[in-house]
Coordinates of C-alpha atoms and ligand atoms in Angstrom, one line a residue:
X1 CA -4.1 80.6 62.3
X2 CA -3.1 81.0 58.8
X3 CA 0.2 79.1 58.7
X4 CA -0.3 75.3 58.2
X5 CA 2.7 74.5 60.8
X6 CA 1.3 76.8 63.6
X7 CA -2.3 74.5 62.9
X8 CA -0.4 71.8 63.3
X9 CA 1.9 72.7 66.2
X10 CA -1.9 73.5 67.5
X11 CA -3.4 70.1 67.1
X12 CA 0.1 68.3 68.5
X13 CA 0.2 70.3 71.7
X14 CA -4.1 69.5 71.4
X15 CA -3.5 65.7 71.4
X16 CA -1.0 65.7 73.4
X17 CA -3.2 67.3 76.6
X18 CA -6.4 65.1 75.6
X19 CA -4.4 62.0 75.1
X20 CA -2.6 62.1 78.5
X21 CA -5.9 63.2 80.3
X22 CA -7.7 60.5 78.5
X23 CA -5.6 57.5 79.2
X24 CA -3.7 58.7 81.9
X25 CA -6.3 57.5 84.4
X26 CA -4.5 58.3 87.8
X27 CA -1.1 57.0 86.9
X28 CA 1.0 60.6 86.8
X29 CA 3.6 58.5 85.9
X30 CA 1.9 58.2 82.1
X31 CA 2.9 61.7 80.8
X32 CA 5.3 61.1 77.7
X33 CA 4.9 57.5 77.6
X34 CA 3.1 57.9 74.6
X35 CA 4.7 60.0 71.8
X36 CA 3.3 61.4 68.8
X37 CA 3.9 63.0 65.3
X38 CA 1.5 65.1 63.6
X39 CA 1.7 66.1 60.2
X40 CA -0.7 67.6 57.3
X41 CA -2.3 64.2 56.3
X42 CA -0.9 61.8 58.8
X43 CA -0.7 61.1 62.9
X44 CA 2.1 58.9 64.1
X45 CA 1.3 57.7 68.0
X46 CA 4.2 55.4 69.6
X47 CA 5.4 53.9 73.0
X48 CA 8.4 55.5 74.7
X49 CA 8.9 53.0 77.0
X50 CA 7.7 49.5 78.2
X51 CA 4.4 50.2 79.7
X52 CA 1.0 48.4 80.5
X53 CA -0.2 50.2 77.0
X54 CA 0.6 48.1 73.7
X55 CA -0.7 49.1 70.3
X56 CA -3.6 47.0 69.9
X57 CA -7.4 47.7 68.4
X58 CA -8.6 48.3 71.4
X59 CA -5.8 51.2 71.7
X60 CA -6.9 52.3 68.1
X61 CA -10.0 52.8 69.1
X62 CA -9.7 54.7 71.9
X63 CA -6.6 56.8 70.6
X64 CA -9.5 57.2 67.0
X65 CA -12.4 58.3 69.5
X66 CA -10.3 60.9 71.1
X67 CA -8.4 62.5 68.1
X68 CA -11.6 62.5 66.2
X69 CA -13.3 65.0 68.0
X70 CA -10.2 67.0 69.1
X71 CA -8.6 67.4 65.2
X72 CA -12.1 68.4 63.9
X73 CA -12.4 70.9 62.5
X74 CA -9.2 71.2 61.3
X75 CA -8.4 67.6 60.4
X76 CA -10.4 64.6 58.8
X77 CA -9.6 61.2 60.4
X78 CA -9.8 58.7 58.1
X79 CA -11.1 55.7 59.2
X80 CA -9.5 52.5 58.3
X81 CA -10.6 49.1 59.2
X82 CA -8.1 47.0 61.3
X83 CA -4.7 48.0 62.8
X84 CA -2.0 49.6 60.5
X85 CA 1.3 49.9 62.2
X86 CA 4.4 52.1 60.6
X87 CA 8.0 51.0 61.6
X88 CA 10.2 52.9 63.4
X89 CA 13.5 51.0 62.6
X90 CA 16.3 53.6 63.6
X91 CA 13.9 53.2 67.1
X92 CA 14.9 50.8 70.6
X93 CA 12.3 47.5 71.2
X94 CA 9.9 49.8 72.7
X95 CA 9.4 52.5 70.2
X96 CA 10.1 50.4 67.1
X97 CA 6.5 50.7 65.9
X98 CA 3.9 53.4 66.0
X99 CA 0.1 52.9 65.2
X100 CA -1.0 55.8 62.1
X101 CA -4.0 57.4 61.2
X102 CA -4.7 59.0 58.0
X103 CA -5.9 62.3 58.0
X104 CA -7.2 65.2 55.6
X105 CA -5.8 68.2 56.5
X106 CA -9.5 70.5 56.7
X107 CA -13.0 69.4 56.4
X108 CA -13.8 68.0 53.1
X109 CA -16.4 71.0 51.5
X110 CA -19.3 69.8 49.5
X111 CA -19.4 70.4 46.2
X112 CA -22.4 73.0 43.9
X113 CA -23.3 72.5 41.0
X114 CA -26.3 74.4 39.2
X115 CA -26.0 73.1 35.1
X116 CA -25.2 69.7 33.1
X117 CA -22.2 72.2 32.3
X118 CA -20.9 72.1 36.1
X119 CA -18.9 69.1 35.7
X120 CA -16.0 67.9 37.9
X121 CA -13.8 65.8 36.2
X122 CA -9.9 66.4 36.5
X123 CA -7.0 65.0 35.6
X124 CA -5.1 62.8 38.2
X125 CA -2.0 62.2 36.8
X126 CA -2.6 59.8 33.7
X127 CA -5.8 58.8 35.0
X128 CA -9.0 61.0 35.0
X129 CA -11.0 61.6 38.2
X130 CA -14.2 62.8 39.2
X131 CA -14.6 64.8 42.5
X132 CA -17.3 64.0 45.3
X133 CA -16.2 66.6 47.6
X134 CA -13.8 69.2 47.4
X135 CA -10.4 67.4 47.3
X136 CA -12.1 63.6 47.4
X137 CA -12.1 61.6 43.8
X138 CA -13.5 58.4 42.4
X139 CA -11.0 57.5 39.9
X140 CA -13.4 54.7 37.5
X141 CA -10.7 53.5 36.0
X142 CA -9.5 51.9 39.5
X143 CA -12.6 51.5 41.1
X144 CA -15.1 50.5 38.8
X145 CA -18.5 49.9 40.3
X146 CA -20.7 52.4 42.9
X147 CA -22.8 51.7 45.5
X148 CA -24.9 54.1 47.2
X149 CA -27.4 53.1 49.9
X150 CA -30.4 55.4 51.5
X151 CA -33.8 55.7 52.9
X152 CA -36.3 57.0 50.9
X153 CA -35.6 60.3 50.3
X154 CA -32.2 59.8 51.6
X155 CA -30.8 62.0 48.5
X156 CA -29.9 58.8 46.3
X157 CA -31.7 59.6 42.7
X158 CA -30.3 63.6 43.2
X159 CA -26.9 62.2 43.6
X160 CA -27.2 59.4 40.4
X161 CA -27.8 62.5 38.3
X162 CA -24.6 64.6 39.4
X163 CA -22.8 61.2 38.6
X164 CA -24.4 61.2 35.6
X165 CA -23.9 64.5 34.3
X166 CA -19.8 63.6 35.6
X167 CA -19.9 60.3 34.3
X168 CA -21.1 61.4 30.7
X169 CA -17.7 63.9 30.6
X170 CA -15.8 61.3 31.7
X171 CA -16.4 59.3 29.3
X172 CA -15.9 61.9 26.5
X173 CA -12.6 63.0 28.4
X174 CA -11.4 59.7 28.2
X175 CA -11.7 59.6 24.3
X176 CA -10.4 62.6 23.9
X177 CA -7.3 61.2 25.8
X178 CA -7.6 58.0 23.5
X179 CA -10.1 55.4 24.1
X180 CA -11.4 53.3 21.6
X181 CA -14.7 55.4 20.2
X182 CA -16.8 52.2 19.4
X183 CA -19.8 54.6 19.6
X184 CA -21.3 53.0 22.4
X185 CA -23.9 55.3 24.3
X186 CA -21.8 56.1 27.8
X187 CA -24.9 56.6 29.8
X188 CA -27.5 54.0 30.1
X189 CA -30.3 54.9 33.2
X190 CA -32.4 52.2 34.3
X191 CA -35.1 54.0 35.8
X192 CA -37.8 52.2 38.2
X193 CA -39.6 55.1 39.6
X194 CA -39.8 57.0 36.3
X195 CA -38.0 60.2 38.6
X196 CA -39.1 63.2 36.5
X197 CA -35.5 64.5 37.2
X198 CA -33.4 61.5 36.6
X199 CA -35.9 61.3 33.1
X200 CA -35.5 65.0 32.0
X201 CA -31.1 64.5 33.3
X202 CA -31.1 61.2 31.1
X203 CA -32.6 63.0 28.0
X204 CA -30.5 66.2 27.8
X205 CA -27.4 63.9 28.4
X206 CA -28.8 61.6 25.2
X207 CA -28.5 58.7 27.5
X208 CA -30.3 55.3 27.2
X209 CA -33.4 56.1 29.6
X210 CA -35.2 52.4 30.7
X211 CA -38.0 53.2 32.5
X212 CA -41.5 50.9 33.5
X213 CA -44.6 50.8 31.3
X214 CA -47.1 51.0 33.9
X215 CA -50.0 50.0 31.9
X216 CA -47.8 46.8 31.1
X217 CA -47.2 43.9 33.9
X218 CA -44.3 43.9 36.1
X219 CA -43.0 41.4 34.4
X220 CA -42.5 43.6 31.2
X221 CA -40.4 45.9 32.9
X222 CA -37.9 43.7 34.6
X223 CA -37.8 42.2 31.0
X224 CA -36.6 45.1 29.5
X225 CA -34.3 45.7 31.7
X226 CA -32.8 42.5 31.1
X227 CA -32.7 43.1 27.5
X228 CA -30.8 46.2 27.9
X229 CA -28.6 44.2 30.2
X230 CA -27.8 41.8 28.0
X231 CA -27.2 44.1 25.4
X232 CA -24.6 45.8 27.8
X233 CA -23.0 42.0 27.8
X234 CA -23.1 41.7 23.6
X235 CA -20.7 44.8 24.1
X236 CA -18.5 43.5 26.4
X237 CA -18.3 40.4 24.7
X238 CA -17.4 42.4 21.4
X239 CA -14.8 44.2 23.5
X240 CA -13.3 41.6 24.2
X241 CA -12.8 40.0 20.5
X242 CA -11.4 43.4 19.7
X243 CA -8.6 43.1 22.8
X244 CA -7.8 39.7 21.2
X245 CA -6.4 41.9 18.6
X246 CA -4.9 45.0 20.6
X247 CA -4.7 43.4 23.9
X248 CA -4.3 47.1 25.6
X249 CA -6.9 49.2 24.3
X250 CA -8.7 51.0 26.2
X251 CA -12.9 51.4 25.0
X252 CA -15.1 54.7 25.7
X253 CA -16.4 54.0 29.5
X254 CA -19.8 53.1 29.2
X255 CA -22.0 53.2 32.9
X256 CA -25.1 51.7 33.5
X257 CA -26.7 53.4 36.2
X258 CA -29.7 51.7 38.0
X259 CA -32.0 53.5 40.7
X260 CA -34.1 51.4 43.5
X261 CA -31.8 48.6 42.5
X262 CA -33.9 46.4 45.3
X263 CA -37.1 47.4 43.7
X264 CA -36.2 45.3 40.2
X265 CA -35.9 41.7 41.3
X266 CA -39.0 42.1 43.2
X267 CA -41.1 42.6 40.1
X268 CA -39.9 39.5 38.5
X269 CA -41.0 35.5 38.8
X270 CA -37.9 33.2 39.8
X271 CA -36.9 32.7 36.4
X272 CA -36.6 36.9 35.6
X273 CA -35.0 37.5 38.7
X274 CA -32.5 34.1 38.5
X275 CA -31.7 35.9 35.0
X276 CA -31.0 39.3 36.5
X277 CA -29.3 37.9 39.1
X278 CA -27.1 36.1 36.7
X279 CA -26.2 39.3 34.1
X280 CA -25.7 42.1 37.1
X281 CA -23.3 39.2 38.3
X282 CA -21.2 39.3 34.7
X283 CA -21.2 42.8 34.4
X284 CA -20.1 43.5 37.9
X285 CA -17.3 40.7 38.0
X286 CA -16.3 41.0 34.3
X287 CA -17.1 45.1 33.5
X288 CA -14.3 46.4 34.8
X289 CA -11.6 45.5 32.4
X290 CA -13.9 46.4 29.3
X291 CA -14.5 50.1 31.0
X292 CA -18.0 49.0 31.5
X293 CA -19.0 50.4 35.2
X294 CA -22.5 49.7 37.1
X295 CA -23.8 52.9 39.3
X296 CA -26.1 51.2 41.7
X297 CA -28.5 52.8 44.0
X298 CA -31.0 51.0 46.5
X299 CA -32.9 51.4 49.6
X300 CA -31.3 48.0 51.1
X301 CA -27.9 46.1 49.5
X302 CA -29.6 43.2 50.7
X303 CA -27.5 39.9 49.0
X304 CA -29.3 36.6 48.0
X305 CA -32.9 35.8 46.9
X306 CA -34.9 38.5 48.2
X307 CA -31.9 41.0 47.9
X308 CA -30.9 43.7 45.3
X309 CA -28.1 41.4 43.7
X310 CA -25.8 38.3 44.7
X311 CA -23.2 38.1 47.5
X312 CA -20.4 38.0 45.3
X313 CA -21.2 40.9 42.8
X314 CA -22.3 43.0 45.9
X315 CA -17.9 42.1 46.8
X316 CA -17.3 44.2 43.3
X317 CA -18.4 47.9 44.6
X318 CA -15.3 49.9 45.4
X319 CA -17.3 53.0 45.9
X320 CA -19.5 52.4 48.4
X321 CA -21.9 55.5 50.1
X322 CA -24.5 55.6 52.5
X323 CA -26.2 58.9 53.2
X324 CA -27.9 58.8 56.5
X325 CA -27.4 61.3 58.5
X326 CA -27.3 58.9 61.4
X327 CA -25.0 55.9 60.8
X328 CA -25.8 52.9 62.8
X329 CA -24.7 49.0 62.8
X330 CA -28.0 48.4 60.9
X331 CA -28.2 50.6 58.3
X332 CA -23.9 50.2 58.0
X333 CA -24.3 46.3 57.6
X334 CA -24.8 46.0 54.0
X335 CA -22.2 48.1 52.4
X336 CA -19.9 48.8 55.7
X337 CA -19.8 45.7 57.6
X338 CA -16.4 45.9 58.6
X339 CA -17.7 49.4 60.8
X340 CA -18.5 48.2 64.4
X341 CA -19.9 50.4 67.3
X342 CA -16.7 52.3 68.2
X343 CA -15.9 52.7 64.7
X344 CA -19.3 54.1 63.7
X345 CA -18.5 56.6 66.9
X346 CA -15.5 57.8 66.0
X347 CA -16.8 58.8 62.3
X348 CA -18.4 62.0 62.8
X349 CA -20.8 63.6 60.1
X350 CA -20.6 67.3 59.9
X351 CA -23.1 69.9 58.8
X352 CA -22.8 72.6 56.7
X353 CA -25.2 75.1 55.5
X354 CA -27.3 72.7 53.7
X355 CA -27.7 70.6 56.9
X356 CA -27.9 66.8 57.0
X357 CA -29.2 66.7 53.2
X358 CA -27.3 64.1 51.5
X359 CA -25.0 63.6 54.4
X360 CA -23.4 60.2 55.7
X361 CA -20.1 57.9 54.9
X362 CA -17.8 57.4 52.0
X363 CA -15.2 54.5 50.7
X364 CA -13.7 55.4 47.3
X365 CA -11.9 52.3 47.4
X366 CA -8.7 53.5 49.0
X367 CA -9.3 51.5 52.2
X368 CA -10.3 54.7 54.0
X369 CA -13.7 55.5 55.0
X370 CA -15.0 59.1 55.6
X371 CA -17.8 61.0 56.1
X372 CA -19.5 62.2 53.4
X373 CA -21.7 65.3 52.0
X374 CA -23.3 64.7 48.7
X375 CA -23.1 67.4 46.3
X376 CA -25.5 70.0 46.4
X377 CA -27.6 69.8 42.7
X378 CA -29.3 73.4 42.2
X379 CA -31.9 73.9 39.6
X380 CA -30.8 71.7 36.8
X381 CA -33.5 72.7 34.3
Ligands
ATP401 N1 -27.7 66.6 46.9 C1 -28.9 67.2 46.8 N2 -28.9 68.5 46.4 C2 -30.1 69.1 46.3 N3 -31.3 68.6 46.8 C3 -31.3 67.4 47.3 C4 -30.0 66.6 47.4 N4 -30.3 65.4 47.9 C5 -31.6 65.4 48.2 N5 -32.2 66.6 47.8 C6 -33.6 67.0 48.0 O1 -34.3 65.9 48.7 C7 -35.3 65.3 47.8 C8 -35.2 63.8 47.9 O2 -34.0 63.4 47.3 P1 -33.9 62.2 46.2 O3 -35.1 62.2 45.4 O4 -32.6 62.3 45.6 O5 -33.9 61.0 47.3 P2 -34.1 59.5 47.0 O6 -33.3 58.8 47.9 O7 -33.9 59.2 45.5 O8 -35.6 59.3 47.4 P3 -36.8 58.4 46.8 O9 -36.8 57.2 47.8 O10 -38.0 59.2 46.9 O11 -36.5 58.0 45.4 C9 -35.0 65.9 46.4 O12 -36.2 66.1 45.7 C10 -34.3 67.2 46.7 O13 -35.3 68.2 46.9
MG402 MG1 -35.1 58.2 44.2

């Protein structure tokens, strides 16, 4: 099918059949009750008359369980927590609303890259974007802050350096475009495993590479990390003098990434960790309007004293990713607790040729969730 109505005209006649079978149960009298409106990036489902049906969650679900399998693999459903209901005004009583699901018309491809040159950072309008997939964006500029969650050699550090290398031409996009250059480094890795190829990334993007002192205490390195975050807080606070002045510039983005954010706090006494605790908690609450972003990735987003960070700056992270490449209410409960059972069903995690490497779920802070393939980073050296 090369047409994008006859795919469509397709899918309807598609949902129609599985929809009827589904709920029909053995009331022949269901056909038609429900109607629907497919387009490229949305589905429209509706009542036609009175019936025992009304267009709860527990409709959602069902109706999302069924036209996620059947649309795939020519639609994405997006999932979106809760019930969103589209009014039909012209409509009678009955028919006056219809429950709608966001889709992406085609799979969303995964992304190669093979140099520091490969970036992908386009322009969205007046703001600047960076891709994730192939037609999916993190805009920084409206959702600050990144989260991404995964096992142990879940993909997270391979990821933090194709942010990185994106991140770094971001932020030299966006003073080209007219940020304030107050020569602030833009990259800023906080390192915990001393990852040869976050390291050798870090270096060839002449970022600010914080890594542990091994023959040092634990202690040391938490410290120094501190420092630096502290030092990330001086330049806010000097941002902020400056908008006194010009109360709509825009600064150079600056991001702090941090790997095995969990791994941190751990090293520290009370006191270190009450400290860390306290600046990841200004930078993540106050960053944002300063252009000042935090990249966080960790094995657990675990809030409170034995956690990676507090409840409230774990609110902040608009981007949130877990690569898993089987999603489940435990490892969801962190980042995704508003994905129950069903919901986690209905998202469904696709391979490609690179199989389940870096695979698993996506918000960029649009209120959609989707599943997610992480870009695949070739030889970078
Ligand atoms: N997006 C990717 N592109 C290419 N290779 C990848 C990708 N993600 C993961 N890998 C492969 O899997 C290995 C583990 O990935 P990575 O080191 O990024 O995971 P991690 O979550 O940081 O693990 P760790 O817990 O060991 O720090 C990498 O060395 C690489 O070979
Ligand atoms: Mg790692």
């Amino acid at each position: 099918m090369d047409n994008v109505d006859d795919v469509i005209d397709a899918y309807s006649r598609l949902i129609r059949s599985a929809i009827d079978a589904q709920l029909g149960d053995t009331d022949n009298t269901f056909n038609n009750t429900v109607g629907i409106q497919l387009t490229k990036n949305k589905l429209l489902v509706w009542l036609n008359e009175p019936s025992t049906l009304i267009l709860n969650i527990d409709l959602k679900n069902k109706l999302e369980q069924i036209i996620s399998s059947v649309l795939y693999p020519a639609f994405v459903v997006k999932h979106k927590p809760g019930l969103t209901l589209i009014p039909r005004l012209e409509q009678p009583p009955e028919s006056a609303r219809a429950l709608a699901f966001d889709l992406h018309f085609g799979i969303y491809e995964r992304l190669r890259i093979s140099s520091l040159k490969d970036t992908n950072v386009f322009s969205n309008g007046a703001k600047l974007a960076i891709a994730l997939m192939d037609d999916y964006y993190w805009i920084p500029s409206l959702s600050p802050h990144v989260a991404i969650q995964s096992t142990t050699r879940g993909g997270k550090t391979t990821f933090l350096r194709y942010l990185a290398i994106n991140c770094h031409s971001y932020s030299m996009l966006s003073v080209k475009n007219g940020a304030l250059d107050d020569e602030s480094n833009p990259l800023v890795i906080i390192d915990p495993k001393l990852d040869p190829d976050l390291r050798t990334t870090t270096l060839e993007l002449d970022g600010i590479y914080i890594y542990p002192d091994f023959t040092k205490s634990e202690n040391s390195f938490i410290d120094s990390v501190c420092l630096q975050l502290k030092s990330v807080i001086d330049l806010m606070q000097r941002r902020a003098l400056r908008k006194k002045k010009q109360p709509n510039a825009k600064f150079k983005d600056v991001f702090v990434f941090i790997d095995e954010g969990i791994s941190i706090p751990a090293m520290g006494n009370t006191n270190t960790k009450t400290i860390h605790f306290r600046l990841l908690d200004r930078l993540l609450l106050m960053g944002a309007s300063f252009q000042i972003h935090i990249v966080m990735a960790s094995q657990s987003f675990l809030a409170g004293t034995n956690g990676a960070l507090s409840s409230q700056a774990r609110l902040e992270f608009g981007v949130k990713v877990l690569l898993a490449s089987r999603i489940n209410t435990e490892n969801a409960q962190f980042l995704f607790k508003e994905l129950d059972k069903d919901a986690i069903n209905n998202l469904i995690l696709d391979e490609d040729n690179y199989g389940t490497l870096g695979v698993g779920i996506i918000t960029n802070g649009d209120g959609n969730i989707v599943p997610f393939k992480a870009p695949f980073v070739g030889e970078l050296r």
